PDB file of C-alpha atoms in Angstrom:
ATOM      1  CA  MET A  30      82.223 -25.951 174.260  1.00  0.00           C
ATOM      2  CA  ALA A  31      79.744 -26.030 171.357  1.00  0.00           C
ATOM      3  CA  ALA A  32      77.339 -23.763 173.264  1.00  0.00           C
ATOM      4  CA  SER A  33      80.063 -21.224 174.106  1.00  0.00           C
ATOM      5  CA  VAL A  34      81.203 -20.759 170.508  1.00  0.00           C
ATOM      6  CA  PRO A  35      77.917 -19.174 169.266  1.00  0.00           C
ATOM      7  CA  SER A  36      77.797 -16.829 172.259  1.00  0.00           C
ATOM      8  CA  MET A  37      81.382 -15.760 171.654  1.00  0.00           C
ATOM      9  CA  LEU A  38      80.567 -15.118 167.997  1.00  0.00           C
ATOM     10  CA  LEU A  39      77.503 -13.040 168.878  1.00  0.00           C
ATOM     11  CA  ARG A  40      79.516 -10.912 171.353  1.00  0.00           C
ATOM     12  CA  ARG A  41      82.200 -10.384 168.731  1.00  0.00           C
ATOM     13  CA  THR A  42      79.598  -9.323 166.153  1.00  0.00           C
ATOM     14  CA  ALA A  43      77.972  -6.901 168.591  1.00  0.00           C
ATOM     15  CA  GLY A  44      81.376  -5.376 169.341  1.00  0.00           C
ATOM     16  CA  LEU A  45      82.049  -4.819 165.635  1.00  0.00           C
ATOM     17  CA  LEU A  46      78.666  -3.161 165.193  1.00  0.00           C
ATOM     18  CA  ALA A  47      79.321  -0.885 168.158  1.00  0.00           C
ATOM     19  CA  LEU A  48      82.642   0.178 166.642  1.00  0.00           C
ATOM     20  CA  ARG A  49      80.895   1.064 163.396  1.00  0.00           C
ATOM     21  CA  GLY A  50      78.415   3.296 165.243  1.00  0.00           C
ATOM     22  CA  ALA A  51      75.395   1.054 164.630  1.00  0.00           C
ATOM     23  CA  VAL A  52      74.508   0.421 168.257  1.00  0.00           C
ATOM     24  CA  ARG A  53      70.759   0.458 167.600  1.00  0.00           C
ATOM     25  CA  THR A  54      70.991  -1.761 164.510  1.00  0.00           C
ATOM     26  CA  PRO A  55      68.643  -4.772 164.796  1.00  0.00           C
ATOM     27  CA  VAL A  56      70.429  -8.161 164.724  1.00  0.00           C
ATOM     28  CA  TRP A  57      68.838 -11.603 164.577  1.00  0.00           C
ATOM     29  CA  VAL A  58      69.965 -15.202 164.187  1.00  0.00           C
ATOM     30  CA  GLN A  59      68.421 -17.808 161.882  1.00  0.00           C
ATOM     31  CA  ASN A  60      68.930 -21.565 162.362  1.00  0.00           C
ATOM     32  CA  VAL A  61      70.052 -23.415 159.270  1.00  0.00           C
ATOM     33  CA  PRO A  62      69.771 -27.226 158.925  1.00  0.00           C
ATOM     34  CA  SER A  63      73.144 -28.949 158.725  1.00  0.00           C
ATOM     35  CA  THR A  64      72.186 -30.822 155.565  1.00  0.00           C
ATOM     36  CA  SER A  65      71.850 -27.605 153.541  1.00  0.00           C
ATOM     37  CA  LEU A  66      75.290 -26.319 154.520  1.00  0.00           C
ATOM     38  CA  PRO A  67      78.088 -26.795 151.990  1.00  0.00           C
ATOM     39  CA  HIS A  68      80.523 -27.191 154.878  1.00  0.00           C
ATOM     40  CA  PRO A  69      78.970 -29.146 157.778  1.00  0.00           C
ATOM     41  CA  GLU A  70      81.869 -28.332 160.051  1.00  0.00           C
ATOM     42  CA  ARG A  71      80.700 -24.702 160.257  1.00  0.00           C
ATOM     43  CA  LEU A  72      78.178 -23.462 162.809  1.00  0.00           C
ATOM     44  CA  PRO A  73      74.531 -24.108 161.828  1.00  0.00           C
ATOM     45  CA  PHE A  74      73.227 -20.502 162.087  1.00  0.00           C
ATOM     46  CA  ARG A  75      73.385 -17.232 160.161  1.00  0.00           C
ATOM     47  CA  ILE A  76      73.483 -13.654 161.465  1.00  0.00           C
ATOM     48  CA  PHE A  77      71.470 -10.972 159.691  1.00  0.00           C
ATOM     49  CA  CYS A  78      71.738  -7.211 160.222  1.00  0.00           C
ATOM     50  CA  THR A  79      69.701  -4.330 158.826  1.00  0.00           C
ATOM     51  CA  GLU A  80      70.722  -0.714 159.357  1.00  0.00           C
ATOM     52  CA  SER A  81      67.903   1.853 159.259  1.00  0.00           C
ATOM     53  CA  SER A  82      68.323   5.538 158.571  1.00  0.00           C
ATOM     54  CA  THR A  83      68.023   7.933 161.530  1.00  0.00           C
ATOM     55  CA  ALA A  84      65.853  10.371 159.587  1.00  0.00           C
ATOM     56  CA  GLY A  85      63.120   7.820 159.036  1.00  0.00           C
ATOM     57  CA  SER A  86      63.072   6.834 162.710  1.00  0.00           C
ATOM     58  CA  THR A  87      62.600  10.421 163.905  1.00  0.00           C
ATOM     59  CA  GLU A  88      59.728  10.941 161.491  1.00  0.00           C
ATOM     60  CA  ALA A  89      58.030   7.804 162.757  1.00  0.00           C
ATOM     61  CA  VAL A  90      58.286   8.972 166.362  1.00  0.00           C
ATOM     62  CA  ALA A  91      56.858  12.373 165.448  1.00  0.00           C
ATOM     63  CA  LEU A  92      53.889  10.759 163.728  1.00  0.00           C
ATOM     64  CA  ASP A  93      53.201   8.473 166.697  1.00  0.00           C
ATOM     65  CA  THR A  94      53.085  11.357 169.210  1.00  0.00           C
ATOM     66  CA  GLU A  95      50.463  13.324 167.241  1.00  0.00           C
ATOM     67  CA  SER A  96      46.915  12.184 167.852  1.00  0.00           C
ATOM     68  CA  GLN A  97      44.524  11.468 165.020  1.00  0.00           C
ATOM     69  CA  PHE A  98      41.630  12.807 167.136  1.00  0.00           C
ATOM     70  CA  LYS A  99      43.048  16.321 167.462  1.00  0.00           C
ATOM     71  CA  GLU A 100      40.554  17.914 165.089  1.00  0.00           C
ATOM     72  CA  LYS A 101      37.542  15.943 166.414  1.00  0.00           C
ATOM     73  CA  PRO A 102      38.371  14.855 169.989  1.00  0.00           C
ATOM     74  CA  TRP A 103      34.808  13.695 170.711  1.00  0.00           C
ATOM     75  CA  GLU A 104      35.223  10.780 168.295  1.00  0.00           C
ATOM     76  CA  TYR A 105      37.864   9.230 170.556  1.00  0.00           C
ATOM     77  CA  LEU A 106      35.305   8.625 173.318  1.00  0.00           C
ATOM     78  CA  GLU A 107      33.280   6.471 170.894  1.00  0.00           C
ATOM     79  CA  SER A 108      36.253   4.499 169.560  1.00  0.00           C
ATOM     80  CA  GLU A 109      37.111   0.917 170.464  1.00  0.00           C
ATOM     81  CA  GLU A 110      40.459   2.023 171.885  1.00  0.00           C
ATOM     82  CA  TYR A 111      38.762   4.221 174.491  1.00  0.00           C
ATOM     83  CA  ILE A 112      36.179   1.568 175.405  1.00  0.00           C
ATOM     84  CA  GLU A 113      38.890  -1.053 175.812  1.00  0.00           C
ATOM     85  CA  LYS A 114      40.996   1.245 178.010  1.00  0.00           C
ATOM     86  CA  TYR A 115      38.361   2.913 180.219  1.00  0.00           C
ATOM     87  CA  GLY A 116      35.096   1.076 179.604  1.00  0.00           C
ATOM     88  CA  SER A 117      32.079   2.892 181.055  1.00  0.00           C
ATOM     89  CA  LYS A 118      34.045   4.552 183.883  1.00  0.00           C
ATOM     90  CA  PRO A 119      35.435   8.104 183.814  1.00  0.00           C
ATOM     91  CA  VAL A 120      39.001   8.668 182.750  1.00  0.00           C
ATOM     92  CA  TRP A 121      40.052   9.668 186.288  1.00  0.00           C
ATOM     93  CA  PHE A 122      38.617   6.555 187.954  1.00  0.00           C
ATOM     94  CA  GLY A 123      41.244   4.639 189.936  1.00  0.00           C
ATOM     95  CA  TYR A 124      43.980   7.236 189.403  1.00  0.00           C
ATOM     96  CA  ARG A 125      46.441   7.611 192.247  1.00  0.00           C
ATOM     97  CA  ARG A 126      49.328  10.032 192.235  1.00  0.00           C
ATOM     98  CA  ASN A 127      52.757   8.825 193.302  1.00  0.00           C
ATOM     99  CA  HIS A 128      54.071  10.673 196.347  1.00  0.00           C
ATOM    100  CA  LYS A 129      56.674  10.321 199.034  1.00  0.00           C
ATOM    101  CA  GLY A 130      55.712   9.292 202.510  1.00  0.00           C
ATOM    102  CA  GLN A 131      52.397   8.122 203.914  1.00  0.00           C
ATOM    103  CA  ILE A 132      50.524  11.457 203.771  1.00  0.00           C
ATOM    104  CA  PRO A 133      49.290  12.351 200.271  1.00  0.00           C
ATOM    105  CA  PRO A 134      49.742  15.958 199.045  1.00  0.00           C
ATOM    106  CA  GLN A 135      46.863  18.344 199.696  1.00  0.00           C
ATOM    107  CA  LYS A 136      46.869  19.736 196.148  1.00  0.00           C
ATOM    108  CA  THR A 137      47.798  18.464 192.718  1.00  0.00           C
ATOM    109  CA  ARG A 138      50.908  19.451 190.813  1.00  0.00           C
ATOM    110  CA  LYS A 139      51.034  22.618 188.724  1.00  0.00           C
ATOM    111  CA  THR A 140      51.660  20.811 185.449  1.00  0.00           C
ATOM    112  CA  CYS A 141      52.712  17.344 184.331  1.00  0.00           C
ATOM    113  CA  ILE A 142      54.674  18.328 181.207  1.00  0.00           C
ATOM    114  CA  ARG A 143      57.422  20.938 181.321  1.00  0.00           C
ATOM    115  CA  GLY A 144      58.942  21.285 177.880  1.00  0.00           C
ATOM    116  CA  LYS A 145      60.151  17.825 176.871  1.00  0.00           C
ATOM    117  CA  HIS A 146      60.169  16.492 180.439  1.00  0.00           C
ATOM    118  CA  ILE A 147      57.157  14.417 181.534  1.00  0.00           C
ATOM    119  CA  CYS A 148      56.688  13.478 185.163  1.00  0.00           C
ATOM    120  CA  GLY A 149      56.637   9.843 186.212  1.00  0.00           C
ATOM    121  CA  ASN A 150      52.900   9.635 186.887  1.00  0.00           C
ATOM    122  CA  PRO A 151      50.990  12.180 184.739  1.00  0.00           C
ATOM    123  CA  CYS A 152      47.423  13.178 185.516  1.00  0.00           C
ATOM    124  CA  PRO A 153      44.478  11.425 183.780  1.00  0.00           C
ATOM    125  CA  ILE A 154      44.401  14.045 180.994  1.00  0.00           C
ATOM    126  CA  CYS A 155      48.148  14.365 180.385  1.00  0.00           C
ATOM    127  CA  ARG A 156      48.788  10.604 180.321  1.00  0.00           C
ATOM    128  CA  ASP A 157      46.486  10.041 177.318  1.00  0.00           C
ATOM    129  CA  HIS A 158      47.506  12.069 174.263  1.00  0.00           C
ATOM    130  CA  ASN A 159      44.102  11.430 172.662  1.00  0.00           C
ATOM    131  CA  LEU A 160      42.181  13.384 175.314  1.00  0.00           C
ATOM    132  CA  PHE A 161      41.607  17.056 174.530  1.00  0.00           C
ATOM    133  CA  LEU A 162      39.682  19.530 176.681  1.00  0.00           C
ATOM    134  CA  ASP A 163      37.464  21.117 174.050  1.00  0.00           C
ATOM    135  CA  TYR A 164      34.097  22.740 174.661  1.00  0.00           C
ATOM    136  CA  LYS A 165      32.573  20.478 171.985  1.00  0.00           C
ATOM    137  CA  ASN A 166      33.836  17.352 173.752  1.00  0.00           C
ATOM    138  CA  VAL A 167      30.770  17.231 175.986  1.00  0.00           C
ATOM    139  CA  LYS A 168      31.077  13.582 177.061  1.00  0.00           C
ATOM    140  CA  LEU A 169      34.531  14.208 178.486  1.00  0.00           C
ATOM    141  CA  LEU A 170      33.485  17.398 180.273  1.00  0.00           C
ATOM    142  CA  GLU A 171      30.496  15.672 181.880  1.00  0.00           C
ATOM    143  CA  GLN A 172      32.864  13.222 183.604  1.00  0.00           C
ATOM    144  CA  PHE A 173      34.234  16.112 185.700  1.00  0.00           C
ATOM    145  CA  ILE A 174      30.830  17.588 186.666  1.00  0.00           C
ATOM    146  CA  CYS A 175      28.640  16.318 189.495  1.00  0.00           C
ATOM    147  CA  PRO A 176      25.319  15.185 187.955  1.00  0.00           C
ATOM    148  CA  HIS A 177      23.350  16.178 191.073  1.00  0.00           C
ATOM    149  CA  THR A 178      24.692  19.654 191.840  1.00  0.00           C
ATOM    150  CA  GLY A 179      26.334  20.674 188.547  1.00  0.00           C
ATOM    151  CA  ILE A 180      29.535  21.652 190.383  1.00  0.00           C
ATOM    152  CA  THR A 181      32.907  20.816 188.860  1.00  0.00           C
ATOM    153  CA  TYR A 182      34.822  18.191 190.834  1.00  0.00           C
ATOM    154  CA  HIS A 183      37.833  19.452 192.762  1.00  0.00           C
ATOM    155  CA  PRO A 184      41.274  18.502 191.342  1.00  0.00           C
ATOM    156  CA  THR A 185      42.075  16.562 194.510  1.00  0.00           C
ATOM    157  CA  ARG A 186      39.269  14.147 193.620  1.00  0.00           C
ATOM    158  CA  THR A 187      39.971  13.719 189.908  1.00  0.00           C
ATOM    159  CA  GLY A 188      43.765  14.073 190.184  1.00  0.00           C
ATOM    160  CA  ILE A 189      44.244  16.394 187.188  1.00  0.00           C
ATOM    161  CA  CYS A 190      46.988  18.994 187.358  1.00  0.00           C
ATOM    162  CA  MET A 191      46.206  22.679 187.866  1.00  0.00           C
ATOM    163  CA  LYS A 192      47.042  23.568 184.270  1.00  0.00           C
ATOM    164  CA  LYS A 193      44.472  21.098 182.927  1.00  0.00           C
ATOM    165  CA  TYR A 194      41.983  22.136 185.622  1.00  0.00           C
ATOM    166  CA  LYS A 195      42.140  25.718 184.377  1.00  0.00           C
ATOM    167  CA  GLN A 196      41.563  24.548 180.808  1.00  0.00           C
ATOM    168  CA  LEU A 197      38.708  22.342 182.063  1.00  0.00           C
ATOM    169  CA  THR A 198      36.861  25.201 183.775  1.00  0.00           C
ATOM    170  CA  GLU A 199      37.243  27.404 180.690  1.00  0.00           C
ATOM    171  CA  ALA A 200      35.917  24.633 178.412  1.00  0.00           C
ATOM    172  CA  ILE A 201      32.930  23.977 180.712  1.00  0.00           C
ATOM    173  CA  GLN A 202      32.041  27.667 180.855  1.00  0.00           C
ATOM    174  CA  GLN A 203      32.342  27.975 177.067  1.00  0.00           C
ATOM    175  CA  ALA A 204      30.169  24.887 176.571  1.00  0.00           C
ATOM    176  CA  ARG A 205      27.492  26.362 178.849  1.00  0.00           C
ATOM    177  CA  ASP A 206      27.602  29.652 176.982  1.00  0.00           C
ATOM    178  CA  ASN A 207      27.053  27.781 173.707  1.00  0.00           C
ATOM    179  CA  GLY A 208      24.206  25.713 175.143  1.00  0.00           C
ATOM    180  CA  LEU A 209      26.021  22.358 175.047  1.00  0.00           C
ATOM    181  CA  LEU A 210      25.913  21.871 178.824  1.00  0.00           C
ATOM    182  CA  SER A 211      22.977  22.546 181.108  1.00  0.00           C
ATOM    183  CA  MET A 212      23.188  25.145 183.860  1.00  0.00           C
ATOM    184  CA  ASN A 213      21.679  24.289 187.230  1.00  0.00           C
ATOM    185  CA  VAL A 214      19.773  27.305 188.558  1.00  0.00           C
ATOM    186  CA  PRO A 215      18.619  26.970 192.192  1.00  0.00           C
ATOM    187  CA  PHE A 216      14.840  26.983 192.514  1.00  0.00           C
ATOM    188  CA  THR A 217      13.219  28.859 195.395  1.00  0.00           C
ATOM    189  CA  SER A 218       9.511  28.467 196.039  1.00  0.00           C
ATOM    190  CA  TYR A 219       7.638  31.455 197.458  1.00  0.00           C
ATOM    191  CA  LEU A 220       4.398  31.043 199.376  1.00  0.00           C
ATOM    192  CA  ASN A 221       1.537  33.406 198.648  1.00  0.00           C
ATOM    193  CA  GLU A 222       1.167  34.366 202.263  1.00  0.00           C
ATOM    194  CA  ASP A 223       4.762  35.616 202.376  1.00  0.00           C
ATOM    195  CA  CYS A 224       4.072  38.234 199.701  1.00  0.00           C
ATOM    196  CA  SER A 225       0.564  39.126 200.814  1.00  0.00           C
ATOM    197  CA  ASN A 226      -0.483  42.008 203.085  1.00  0.00           C
ATOM    198  CA  GLN A 227      -3.800  40.537 204.083  1.00  0.00           C
ATOM    199  CA  HIS A 228      -2.718  38.624 207.162  1.00  0.00           C
ATOM    200  CA  PRO A 229      -3.250  40.180 210.634  1.00  0.00           C
ATOM    201  CA  ALA A 230       0.400  41.099 211.130  1.00  0.00           C
ATOM    202  CA  VAL A 231       0.211  43.695 208.344  1.00  0.00           C
ATOM    203  CA  THR A 232      -1.980  46.757 209.022  1.00  0.00           C
ATOM    204  CA  LYS A 233      -2.173  50.317 207.786  1.00  0.00           C
ATOM    205  CA  THR A 234       0.505  52.427 209.421  1.00  0.00           C
ATOM    206  CA  PRO A 235      -0.904  55.706 210.727  1.00  0.00           C
ATOM    207  CA  PRO A 236       0.927  58.925 209.852  1.00  0.00           C
ATOM    208  CA  SER A 237       3.222  60.465 212.404  1.00  0.00           C
ATOM    209  CA  PRO A 238       1.911  63.208 214.667  1.00  0.00           C
ATOM    210  CA  ALA A 239       4.363  65.688 213.163  1.00  0.00           C
ATOM    211  CA  LEU A 240       2.876  65.191 209.725  1.00  0.00           C
ATOM    212  CA  GLN A 241      -0.642  65.603 211.049  1.00  0.00           C
ATOM    213  CA  SER A 242       0.197  68.958 212.709  1.00  0.00           C
ATOM    214  CA  LYS A 243       2.334  69.989 209.695  1.00  0.00           C
ATOM    215  CA  VAL A 244       5.220  70.787 211.976  1.00  0.00           C
ATOM    216  CA  ALA A 245       8.745  69.648 211.145  1.00  0.00           C
ATOM    217  CA  TRP A 246      10.276  66.959 213.294  1.00  0.00           C
ATOM    218  CA  TYR A 247      13.420  69.033 213.796  1.00  0.00           C
ATOM    219  CA  GLU A 248      13.913  72.764 213.919  1.00  0.00           C
ATOM    220  CA  TRP A 249      16.430  72.830 211.093  1.00  0.00           C
ATOM    221  CA  TYR A 250      13.870  71.288 208.752  1.00  0.00           C
ATOM    222  CA  ASP A 251      11.932  74.591 208.708  1.00  0.00           C
ATOM    223  CA  TRP A 252      12.981  77.605 206.652  1.00  0.00           C
ATOM    224  CA  GLN A 253      15.367  79.848 208.519  1.00  0.00           C
ATOM    225  CA  GLN A 254      16.050  83.378 207.321  1.00  0.00           C
ATOM    226  CA  PRO A 255      19.837  84.004 207.165  1.00  0.00           C
ATOM    227  CA  PRO A 256      21.196  87.133 208.856  1.00  0.00           C
ATOM    228  CA  GLU A 257      21.187  90.352 206.816  1.00  0.00           C
ATOM    229  CA  LYS A 258      24.939  90.737 207.327  1.00  0.00           C
ATOM    230  CA  ASP A 259      25.644  87.416 205.603  1.00  0.00           C
ATOM    231  CA  ILE A 260      23.332  88.291 202.720  1.00  0.00           C
ATOM    232  CA  LYS A 261      25.197  91.545 202.044  1.00  0.00           C
ATOM    233  CA  ARG A 262      28.540  89.750 202.122  1.00  0.00           C
ATOM    234  CA  ILE A 263      27.388  87.162 199.602  1.00  0.00           C
ATOM    235  CA  ARG A 264      25.956  89.862 197.335  1.00  0.00           C
ATOM    236  CA  ARG A 265      29.254  91.723 197.453  1.00  0.00           C
ATOM    237  CA  ILE A 266      31.276  88.648 196.523  1.00  0.00           C
ATOM    238  CA  TYR A 267      29.029  87.466 193.685  1.00  0.00           C
ATOM    239  CA  LYS A 268      27.759  90.845 192.496  1.00  0.00           C
ATOM    240  CA  ASN A 269      29.088  90.235 188.954  1.00  0.00           C
ATOM    241  CA  TYR A 270      27.191  87.002 188.685  1.00  0.00           C
ATOM    242  CA  LEU A 271      23.880  87.889 190.341  1.00  0.00           C
ATOM    243  CA  LYS A 272      20.880  88.930 188.344  1.00  0.00           C
ATOM    244  CA  GLU A 273      18.690  91.549 189.907  1.00  0.00           C
ATOM    245  CA  GLU A 274      15.105  90.548 190.170  1.00  0.00           C
ATOM    246  CA  SER A 275      12.921  92.666 187.985  1.00  0.00           C
ATOM    247  CA  VAL A 276      10.081  94.167 189.900  1.00  0.00           C
ATOM    248  CA  PRO A 277       6.855  94.105 187.907  1.00  0.00           C
ATOM    249  CA  PRO A 278       5.227  97.547 187.415  1.00  0.00           C
TER     250      PRO A 278
END
């Protein structure tokens, strides 16, 4: 009976707070020694309640969602928080997207955040609000580039959404334009014998017989005098535009 009385009192207090509209008001119980009570027959505990303003709580949430590394995102990769969370592995290591059924999807989602709605399992970039795809954040961009070929990893391997993948490719291209990332140019070696004309397969090509006899290969290559009838017709049509040739004396 003694154990049921405190529980009944706590339920009654919670009901009164709910009626007053303070559902989210923190409540706690403090044990009090029976010797310090003026009336020992009363219950040996006290109930405390503190009501906080709603304006202060919204401001606190807004401050928590904004990252302190927004202006300099490259400093986050050197912080203790990043090292404790990821260590020396890339941010996409071990990520697995939630999906229905046994067959995983063949492409990543379009975006993880639509307005105020966040999906249940965001991509490696969207799940950490301290990660920003900036062209100066070279250490983060290098995690999505193959060190051997210089090709950007496909989204199906890293798991990032298509919206972040587009931002990633733009940041990598901008970093390469500014000289922050190296560009892998394929090297092709040419042998001297490939560009030389001294080997036996290359000889001097003799001129064609037509060029030697100074005769055109085809009949229509030679000058053909047009008929006199056609010349008169052309002169009649363009007589206002033709200039008569002056015959020297």
